mmCIF file of C-alpha atoms in Angstrom:
data_model
loop_
_atom_site.group_PDB
_atom_site.id
_atom_site.type_symbol
_atom_site.label_atom_id
_atom_site.label_comp_id
_atom_site.label_asym_id
_atom_site.label_seq_id
_atom_site.Cartn_x
_atom_site.Cartn_y
_atom_site.Cartn_z
ATOM 1 C CA MET B 160 -24.535 -7.852 -22.929
ATOM 2 C CA ASN B 161 -21.602 -8.099 -20.101
ATOM 3 C CA ALA B 162 -23.901 -9.983 -17.914
ATOM 4 C CA LEU B 163 -24.471 -12.391 -20.924
ATOM 5 C CA ARG B 164 -20.728 -13.151 -21.163
ATOM 6 C CA SER B 165 -20.280 -13.412 -17.000
ATOM 7 C CA ARG B 166 -19.097 -16.119 -15.356
ATOM 8 C CA PRO B 167 -22.313 -17.364 -14.017
ATOM 9 C CA VAL B 168 -24.154 -17.501 -16.986
ATOM 10 C CA THR B 169 -21.366 -19.638 -18.750
ATOM 11 C CA VAL B 170 -21.673 -21.882 -15.496
ATOM 12 C CA TRP B 171 -25.283 -22.087 -15.907
ATOM 13 C CA CYS B 172 -24.949 -23.524 -19.324
ATOM 14 C CA VAL B 173 -22.592 -26.063 -18.372
ATOM 15 C CA LEU B 174 -25.228 -27.002 -15.652
ATOM 16 C CA VAL B 175 -28.316 -27.118 -18.325
ATOM 17 C CA ALA B 176 -26.252 -28.738 -20.826
ATOM 18 C CA ALA B 177 -25.204 -31.603 -18.249
ATOM 19 C CA THR B 178 -28.626 -31.934 -17.308
ATOM 20 C CA LEU B 179 -29.875 -32.799 -20.869
ATOM 21 C CA ILE B 180 -26.915 -35.096 -21.235
ATOM 22 C CA SER B 181 -27.778 -37.126 -18.134
ATOM 23 C CA VAL B 182 -31.664 -37.296 -19.173
ATOM 24 C CA TRP B 183 -30.639 -38.494 -22.403
ATOM 25 C CA ILE B 184 -28.249 -41.311 -20.957
ATOM 26 C CA ALA B 185 -30.812 -42.288 -18.650
ATOM 27 C CA THR B 186 -33.590 -42.675 -21.236
ATOM 28 C CA ALA B 187 -31.679 -43.445 -24.526
ATOM 29 C CA HIS B 188 -28.412 -44.289 -23.678
ATOM 30 C CA PRO B 189 -26.456 -46.232 -26.456
ATOM 31 C CA LEU B 190 -24.653 -48.545 -23.892
ATOM 32 C CA GLY B 191 -26.221 -51.775 -24.793
ATOM 33 C CA VAL B 192 -28.245 -53.901 -22.897
ATOM 34 C CA ASP B 193 -25.973 -54.083 -20.160
ATOM 35 C CA GLY B 194 -25.276 -50.854 -20.011
ATOM 36 C CA ASP B 195 -28.033 -49.699 -17.458
ATOM 37 C CA ALA B 196 -25.621 -49.983 -14.416
ATOM 38 C CA ALA B 197 -23.291 -47.905 -16.260
ATOM 39 C CA ALA B 198 -26.148 -45.436 -17.357
ATOM 40 C CA ALA B 199 -27.065 -44.907 -13.726
ATOM 41 C CA GLY B 200 -23.378 -44.437 -12.649
ATOM 42 C CA ILE B 201 -22.952 -41.773 -15.318
ATOM 43 C CA SER B 202 -26.191 -40.153 -14.355
ATOM 44 C CA LEU B 203 -24.963 -39.658 -10.614
ATOM 45 C CA ALA B 204 -21.614 -38.693 -11.576
ATOM 46 C CA ILE B 205 -22.671 -35.832 -13.964
ATOM 47 C CA ALA B 206 -25.262 -35.009 -11.114
ATOM 48 C CA PHE B 207 -22.285 -34.583 -8.323
ATOM 49 C CA ALA B 208 -20.274 -32.489 -11.078
ATOM 50 C CA LYS B 209 -22.959 -30.151 -11.235
ATOM 51 C CA ALA B 210 -23.231 -30.097 -7.223
ATOM 52 C CA LEU B 211 -19.558 -29.451 -7.414
ATOM 53 C CA LEU B 212 -20.201 -26.474 -10.073
ATOM 54 C CA ILE B 213 -22.866 -24.867 -7.884
ATOM 55 C CA GLY B 214 -21.064 -24.875 -4.896
ATOM 56 C CA MET B 215 -17.717 -23.656 -6.189
ATOM 57 C CA ASP B 216 -19.140 -20.877 -8.288
ATOM 58 C CA PHE B 217 -22.823 -20.015 -7.251
ATOM 59 C CA MET B 218 -22.148 -20.618 -3.343
ATOM 60 C CA GLU B 219 -18.801 -19.109 -3.727
ATOM 61 C CA VAL B 220 -16.816 -22.020 -2.193
ATOM 62 C CA ARG B 221 -14.168 -21.372 -4.801
ATOM 63 C CA GLY B 222 -13.163 -17.924 -3.114
ATOM 64 C CA SER B 223 -13.559 -19.361 0.635
ATOM 65 C CA ALA B 224 -11.010 -20.409 3.064
ATOM 66 C CA PRO B 225 -9.153 -23.901 2.537
ATOM 67 C CA ALA B 226 -11.194 -25.424 5.224
ATOM 68 C CA LEU B 227 -14.729 -24.711 3.886
ATOM 69 C CA ARG B 228 -13.362 -25.673 0.458
ATOM 70 C CA ILE B 229 -11.914 -29.226 1.987
ATOM 71 C CA ILE B 230 -15.260 -29.805 3.909
ATOM 72 C CA PHE B 231 -17.348 -28.948 0.973
ATOM 73 C CA LEU B 232 -15.175 -31.050 -1.614
ATOM 74 C CA ALA B 233 -15.209 -34.169 1.090
ATOM 75 C CA TRP B 234 -18.809 -34.091 0.998
ATOM 76 C CA ILE B 235 -18.996 -34.199 -2.865
ATOM 77 C CA VAL B 236 -16.102 -37.201 -3.091
ATOM 78 C CA VAL B 237 -17.267 -39.048 -0.088
ATOM 79 C CA PHE B 238 -21.265 -39.276 -1.181
ATOM 80 C CA GLY B 239 -20.428 -39.046 -5.189
ATOM 81 C CA THR B 240 -18.207 -42.057 -4.763
ATOM 82 C CA ALA B 241 -20.559 -44.114 -2.310
ATOM 83 C CA THR B 242 -23.901 -43.146 -4.370
ATOM 84 C CA VAL B 243 -21.924 -44.051 -7.941
ATOM 85 C CA ALA B 244 -20.292 -47.307 -6.327
ATOM 86 C CA LEU B 245 -23.518 -48.424 -4.931
ATOM 87 C CA ALA B 246 -25.704 -47.628 -8.521
ATOM 88 C CA THR B 247 -23.123 -49.428 -10.352
ATOM 89 C CA SER B 248 -22.636 -52.558 -8.428
ATOM 90 C CA MET V 39 -16.522 -19.526 20.291
ATOM 91 C CA THR V 40 -18.378 -18.045 17.294
ATOM 92 C CA ASP V 41 -15.202 -16.118 16.127
ATOM 93 C CA ASP V 42 -13.377 -19.443 16.425
ATOM 94 C CA VAL V 43 -15.475 -21.263 14.209
ATOM 95 C CA ALA V 44 -15.665 -18.370 11.647
ATOM 96 C CA GLY V 45 -11.793 -18.205 11.919
ATOM 97 C CA PHE V 46 -11.762 -21.882 11.079
ATOM 98 C CA LEU V 47 -14.119 -21.881 8.195
ATOM 99 C CA TRP V 48 -12.775 -18.531 6.920
ATOM 100 C CA SER V 49 -10.235 -16.709 5.556
ATOM 101 C CA ALA V 50 -8.070 -14.787 7.983
ATOM 102 C CA ASP V 51 -8.919 -11.553 6.526
ATOM 103 C CA PRO V 52 -9.218 -9.018 9.209
ATOM 104 C CA PRO V 53 -12.438 -7.396 9.148
ATOM 105 C CA SER V 54 -11.571 -4.225 7.058
ATOM 106 C CA LEU V 55 -11.398 -6.374 4.095
ATOM 107 C CA ARG V 56 -14.474 -7.438 4.471
ATOM 108 C CA GLN V 57 -16.184 -4.212 4.046
ATOM 109 C CA PRO V 58 -18.689 -3.511 1.115
ATOM 110 C CA GLU V 59 -15.897 -1.795 -1.236
ATOM 111 C CA GLN V 60 -13.965 -5.376 -1.118
ATOM 112 C CA LEU V 61 -16.785 -7.617 -1.889
ATOM 113 C CA ALA V 62 -17.000 -7.431 -5.233
ATOM 114 C CA THR V 63 -14.398 -10.480 -5.053
ATOM 115 C CA PRO V 64 -15.081 -11.756 -1.392
ATOM 116 C CA ARG V 65 -12.792 -14.397 0.752
ATOM 117 C CA ALA V 66 -16.288 -16.023 2.010
ATOM 118 C CA PRO V 67 -19.945 -15.888 1.442
ATOM 119 C CA ALA V 68 -22.352 -15.539 4.358
ATOM 120 C CA GLU V 69 -21.425 -16.340 8.112
ATOM 121 C CA ALA V 70 -19.880 -19.246 9.396
ATOM 122 C CA GLY V 71 -23.260 -20.164 11.366
ATOM 123 C CA ILE V 72 -25.244 -20.819 7.800
ATOM 124 C CA TRP V 73 -22.243 -23.094 6.538
ATOM 125 C CA ILE V 74 -22.688 -25.473 9.660
ATOM 126 C CA PHE V 75 -26.090 -25.586 8.790
ATOM 127 C CA VAL V 76 -25.728 -26.112 5.045
ATOM 128 C CA LEU V 77 -23.104 -28.695 5.438
ATOM 129 C CA GLY V 78 -25.098 -30.411 8.103
ATOM 130 C CA ASP V 79 -28.243 -30.511 6.172
ATOM 131 C CA MET V 80 -26.299 -31.562 2.895
ATOM 132 C CA THR V 81 -24.718 -34.549 4.816
ATOM 133 C CA ILE V 82 -28.174 -35.304 6.152
ATOM 134 C CA PHE V 83 -29.386 -35.737 2.695
ATOM 135 C CA GLY V 84 -26.534 -37.649 1.906
ATOM 136 C CA VAL V 85 -27.133 -40.349 4.102
ATOM 137 C CA PHE V 86 -30.564 -40.624 2.604
ATOM 138 C CA PHE V 87 -28.920 -40.678 -0.788
ATOM 139 C CA ILE V 88 -26.777 -43.895 0.353
ATOM 140 C CA ALA V 89 -29.916 -45.378 2.303
ATOM 141 C CA PHE V 90 -32.087 -45.053 -0.784
ATOM 142 C CA LEU V 91 -29.267 -46.778 -3.044
ATOM 143 C CA VAL V 92 -28.626 -49.507 -0.093
ATOM 144 C CA GLU V 93 -32.712 -50.404 -0.118
ATOM 145 C CA ALA V 94 -32.531 -50.510 -3.799
ATOM 146 C CA HIS V 95 -30.124 -53.381 -3.792
ATOM 147 C CA HIS V 96 -32.656 -55.427 -1.798
ATOM 148 C CA ASP V 97 -35.794 -54.938 -3.902
ATOM 149 C CA ARG V 98 -34.446 -53.824 -7.142
ATOM 150 C CA ALA V 99 -37.647 -54.462 -8.972
ATOM 151 C CA ALA V 100 -39.936 -52.198 -6.684
ATOM 152 C CA PHE V 101 -37.676 -49.367 -7.352
ATOM 153 C CA THR V 102 -37.562 -49.725 -11.145
ATOM 154 C CA THR V 103 -41.022 -49.942 -11.372
ATOM 155 C CA GLY V 104 -41.521 -46.828 -9.161
ATOM 156 C CA ALA V 105 -38.958 -44.746 -11.062
ATOM 157 C CA ALA V 106 -40.818 -45.714 -14.135
ATOM 158 C CA GLU V 107 -44.082 -44.425 -12.764
ATOM 159 C CA LEU V 108 -42.528 -40.912 -12.077
ATOM 160 C CA VAL V 109 -43.003 -38.228 -14.819
ATOM 161 C CA TRP V 110 -39.729 -37.456 -15.428
ATOM 162 C CA PRO V 111 -40.346 -34.584 -17.863
ATOM 163 C CA LEU V 112 -41.799 -32.995 -14.994
ATOM 164 C CA GLY V 113 -38.570 -33.495 -13.063
ATOM 165 C CA LEU V 114 -36.681 -32.468 -15.729
ATOM 166 C CA LEU V 115 -38.822 -28.990 -15.838
ATOM 167 C CA ASN V 116 -38.169 -28.432 -12.002
ATOM 168 C CA THR V 117 -34.410 -29.108 -12.363
ATOM 169 C CA ILE V 118 -34.423 -25.967 -15.120
ATOM 170 C CA VAL V 119 -36.544 -24.015 -12.919
ATOM 171 C CA LEU V 120 -34.161 -24.300 -10.243
ATOM 172 C CA LEU V 121 -31.085 -23.724 -12.099
ATOM 173 C CA VAL V 122 -32.622 -20.708 -13.827
ATOM 174 C CA SER V 123 -33.331 -19.685 -10.265
ATOM 175 C CA SER V 124 -30.051 -20.096 -8.980
ATOM 176 C CA LEU V 125 -28.542 -17.983 -11.770
ATOM 177 C CA LEU V 126 -30.976 -15.167 -11.040
ATOM 178 C CA VAL V 127 -29.713 -15.342 -7.270
ATOM 179 C CA ALA V 128 -26.112 -15.383 -8.131
ATOM 180 C CA LEU V 129 -26.735 -12.412 -10.587
ATOM 181 C CA ALA V 130 -28.896 -10.485 -7.572
ATOM 182 C CA THR V 131 -25.682 -10.969 -5.475
ATOM 183 C CA ARG V 132 -23.558 -9.337 -7.947
ATOM 184 C CA GLN V 133 -26.193 -6.562 -8.296
ATOM 185 C CA HIS V 134 -26.419 -6.041 -4.562
ATOM 186 C CA ARG V 135 -22.818 -5.922 -4.491
ATOM 187 C CA LEU V 136 -22.753 -3.028 -6.880
ATOM 188 C CA GLY V 137 -25.534 -1.232 -4.887
ATOM 189 C CA ASN V 138 -27.886 -1.767 -7.625
ATOM 190 C CA ALA V 139 -31.376 -2.073 -5.991
ATOM 191 C CA PRO V 140 -33.887 -1.981 -8.439
ATOM 192 C CA SER V 141 -32.038 -4.426 -10.633
ATOM 193 C CA THR V 142 -31.520 -6.673 -7.293
ATOM 194 C CA ARG V 143 -35.225 -6.416 -6.371
ATOM 195 C CA ARG V 144 -36.270 -7.600 -10.001
ATOM 196 C CA LEU V 145 -33.878 -10.523 -9.948
ATOM 197 C CA LEU V 146 -35.064 -11.556 -6.430
ATOM 198 C CA LEU V 147 -38.477 -11.256 -7.561
ATOM 199 C CA ALA V 148 -37.846 -13.481 -10.693
ATOM 200 C CA THR V 149 -36.228 -15.891 -8.400
ATOM 201 C CA SER V 150 -39.287 -16.138 -5.809
ATOM 202 C CA VAL V 151 -41.503 -16.792 -8.863
ATOM 203 C CA CYS V 152 -39.286 -19.751 -9.973
ATOM 204 C CA GLY V 153 -39.871 -21.070 -6.380
ATOM 205 C CA ALA V 154 -43.474 -20.935 -6.926
ATOM 206 C CA ILE V 155 -43.467 -22.484 -10.445
ATOM 207 C CA PHE V 156 -41.432 -25.441 -8.781
ATOM 208 C CA GLY V 157 -44.009 -25.623 -5.729
ATOM 209 C CA ALA V 158 -46.616 -25.794 -8.573
ATOM 210 C CA VAL V 159 -45.309 -28.079 -10.793
ATOM 211 C CA LYS V 160 -44.239 -30.554 -7.791
ATOM 212 C CA ALA V 161 -48.064 -30.079 -6.647
ATOM 213 C CA ALA V 162 -49.022 -31.327 -10.012
ATOM 214 C CA GLU V 163 -46.645 -34.397 -9.808
ATOM 215 C CA TYR V 164 -48.021 -35.071 -6.325
ATOM 216 C CA SER V 165 -51.646 -35.027 -7.757
ATOM 217 C CA ILE V 166 -50.742 -37.525 -10.522
ATOM 218 C CA GLU V 167 -48.851 -40.016 -8.371
ATOM 219 C CA VAL V 168 -52.042 -39.936 -5.689
ATOM 220 C CA THR V 169 -54.455 -40.310 -8.568
ATOM 221 C CA ARG V 170 -52.456 -43.552 -9.806
ATOM 222 C CA GLY V 171 -52.901 -44.990 -5.962
ATOM 223 C CA GLN V 172 -49.402 -44.049 -4.979
ATOM 224 C CA SER V 173 -48.588 -43.042 -1.493
ATOM 225 C CA ALA V 174 -45.652 -42.847 0.742
ATOM 226 C CA HIS V 175 -47.291 -46.156 2.177
ATOM 227 C CA ALA V 176 -47.484 -47.975 -1.190
ATOM 228 C CA ASP V 177 -44.053 -49.178 -1.265
ATOM 229 C CA LEU V 178 -40.180 -48.181 -0.156
ATOM 230 C CA PHE V 179 -39.325 -46.523 -3.140
ATOM 231 C CA PHE V 180 -42.696 -44.178 -2.618
ATOM 232 C CA THR V 181 -41.638 -43.740 0.636
ATOM 233 C CA PHE V 182 -38.235 -42.189 -0.510
ATOM 234 C CA TYR V 183 -39.941 -40.385 -2.835
ATOM 235 C CA PHE V 184 -42.254 -38.710 -0.917
ATOM 236 C CA VAL V 185 -40.283 -38.019 1.957
ATOM 237 C CA LEU V 186 -37.335 -36.468 0.139
ATOM 238 C CA THR V 187 -39.125 -34.530 -2.028
ATOM 239 C CA GLY V 188 -41.530 -33.422 0.548
ATOM 240 C CA ILE V 189 -38.672 -32.127 2.931
ATOM 241 C CA HIS V 190 -36.824 -30.612 -0.229
ATOM 242 C CA LEU V 191 -40.203 -28.791 -0.964
ATOM 243 C CA LEU V 192 -40.073 -27.293 2.447
ATOM 244 C CA HIS V 193 -36.501 -25.902 1.711
ATOM 245 C CA VAL V 194 -37.793 -24.500 -1.318
ATOM 246 C CA ALA V 195 -40.735 -22.866 0.714
ATOM 247 C CA ILE V 196 -38.141 -21.505 2.874
ATOM 248 C CA GLY V 197 -35.728 -20.350 0.399
ATOM 249 C CA THR V 198 -38.358 -18.638 -1.220
ATOM 250 C CA GLY V 199 -39.339 -16.548 2.138
ATOM 251 C CA LEU V 200 -35.487 -15.930 2.798
ATOM 252 C CA VAL V 201 -35.283 -14.418 -0.873
ATOM 253 C CA LEU V 202 -38.469 -12.046 -0.472
ATOM 254 C CA ILE V 203 -37.291 -11.057 2.776
ATOM 255 C CA TRP V 204 -34.057 -10.066 1.268
ATOM 256 C CA ARG V 205 -35.943 -8.095 -1.603
ATOM 257 C CA SER V 206 -37.726 -6.142 1.128
ATOM 258 C CA ARG V 207 -34.617 -5.580 2.766
ATOM 259 C CA ALA V 208 -32.724 -4.285 -0.563
ATOM 260 C CA ALA V 209 -35.284 -1.577 -0.795
ATOM 261 C CA HIS V 210 -35.310 -0.335 2.428
ATOM 262 C CA LEU V 211 -31.750 -0.408 3.584
ATOM 263 C CA PRO V 212 -29.769 0.529 0.647
ATOM 264 C CA GLY V 213 -26.150 -0.479 -0.087
ATOM 265 C CA TRP V 214 -24.306 -3.971 0.340
ATOM 266 C CA ALA V 215 -23.099 -3.246 4.053
ATOM 267 C CA ARG V 216 -25.982 -3.449 5.737
ATOM 268 C CA ASN V 217 -27.671 -6.202 4.124
ATOM 269 C CA ARG V 218 -24.578 -8.190 3.547
ATOM 270 C CA ARG V 219 -24.771 -10.861 6.198
ATOM 271 C CA PHE V 220 -28.669 -11.562 5.331
ATOM 272 C CA ALA V 221 -28.209 -11.456 1.428
ATOM 273 C CA GLU V 222 -25.318 -13.926 1.683
ATOM 274 C CA THR V 223 -27.045 -16.151 3.830
ATOM 275 C CA ALA V 224 -30.233 -16.126 1.751
ATOM 276 C CA SER V 225 -28.130 -16.886 -1.608
ATOM 277 C CA VAL V 226 -25.982 -19.741 -0.030
ATOM 278 C CA TYR V 227 -29.113 -21.382 1.129
ATOM 279 C CA TRP V 228 -30.767 -21.183 -2.211
ATOM 280 C CA HIS V 229 -28.000 -22.483 -4.023
ATOM 281 C CA MET V 230 -28.110 -25.449 -1.413
ATOM 282 C CA VAL V 231 -31.521 -25.924 -2.388
ATOM 283 C CA ASP V 232 -30.611 -26.184 -6.028
ATOM 284 C CA LEU V 233 -27.634 -28.378 -5.116
ATOM 285 C CA LEU V 234 -29.565 -30.901 -3.202
ATOM 286 C CA TRP V 235 -32.241 -31.257 -6.047
ATOM 287 C CA VAL V 236 -29.522 -31.818 -8.663
ATOM 288 C CA VAL V 237 -28.712 -35.130 -7.110
ATOM 289 C CA ILE V 238 -32.246 -35.918 -5.777
ATOM 290 C CA PHE V 239 -33.408 -35.672 -9.233
ATOM 291 C CA ALA V 240 -30.585 -37.929 -10.725
ATOM 292 C CA LEU V 241 -31.354 -40.492 -7.984
ATOM 293 C CA LEU V 242 -35.343 -40.732 -7.998
ATOM 294 C CA TYR V 243 -35.896 -40.189 -11.731
ATOM 295 C CA LEU V 244 -32.815 -41.339 -13.603
ATOM 296 C CA VAL V 245 -30.846 -43.933 -11.988
ATOM 297 C CA TYR V 246 -33.561 -46.854 -12.109
ATOM 298 C CA LEU V 247 -35.307 -45.440 -15.233
ATOM 299 C CA ARG V 248 -34.304 -48.157 -17.331
#
């Protein structure tokens, strides 16, 4: 029972929920006919948020040295921002 | 030199604080070398992601048509499979640190099964696309599709191999101390494979779906 209440399981539930939400947004989003770019941006933003969670919790970057955390966060911010900007422009 | 890099990436904890009994809450997983590789690999994929979107701007119709031809439920299935595998590896790492070899081995076996399922689903997907007349030379969207997913599939195969070696070592060398480096390296590598797929799935299957 303790394993089911552990942080990895909680993180995993969030990751699965975020995946299903991003698929729903991409396939049946309620953003209207002009909302495709917004849906694309949201799907990518969710993907990079998931990547952040995987890195911080599963790869244990959260507990590592500041330099590693900064480099990892820089990857998320740089490529997340660039891809969302390109997908929505 | 290696120690300098490790010192830069790592906390300045003395080795005594990284002994097995202290690793329930580690200061840093794996070794500096694997992180240099992982961050480099992630950056190469990141450049691919940007190139994909830049090219999509030049030929939006081809990318929209290509994305519509992909079987996104299979992509979703593989996403769930990899997320399950990441949870299994996270739990295996924890069990290994606690010295529970049988549980570690069971979790790693389940992880390798997830790797095999991912490969089987991807093979089925490739088969569907090839039957429809698609190939890496069909158009730019499918060039990106086959190259990105193909390279990623190679990562899954390597990761599955690492997990199986880890499982083998967990049986023959009981105790966290002797296996720490390899176990954490395999764990970080496997999670990177999951991390990259999460973005690849959004990029190829979802962004230009509508």
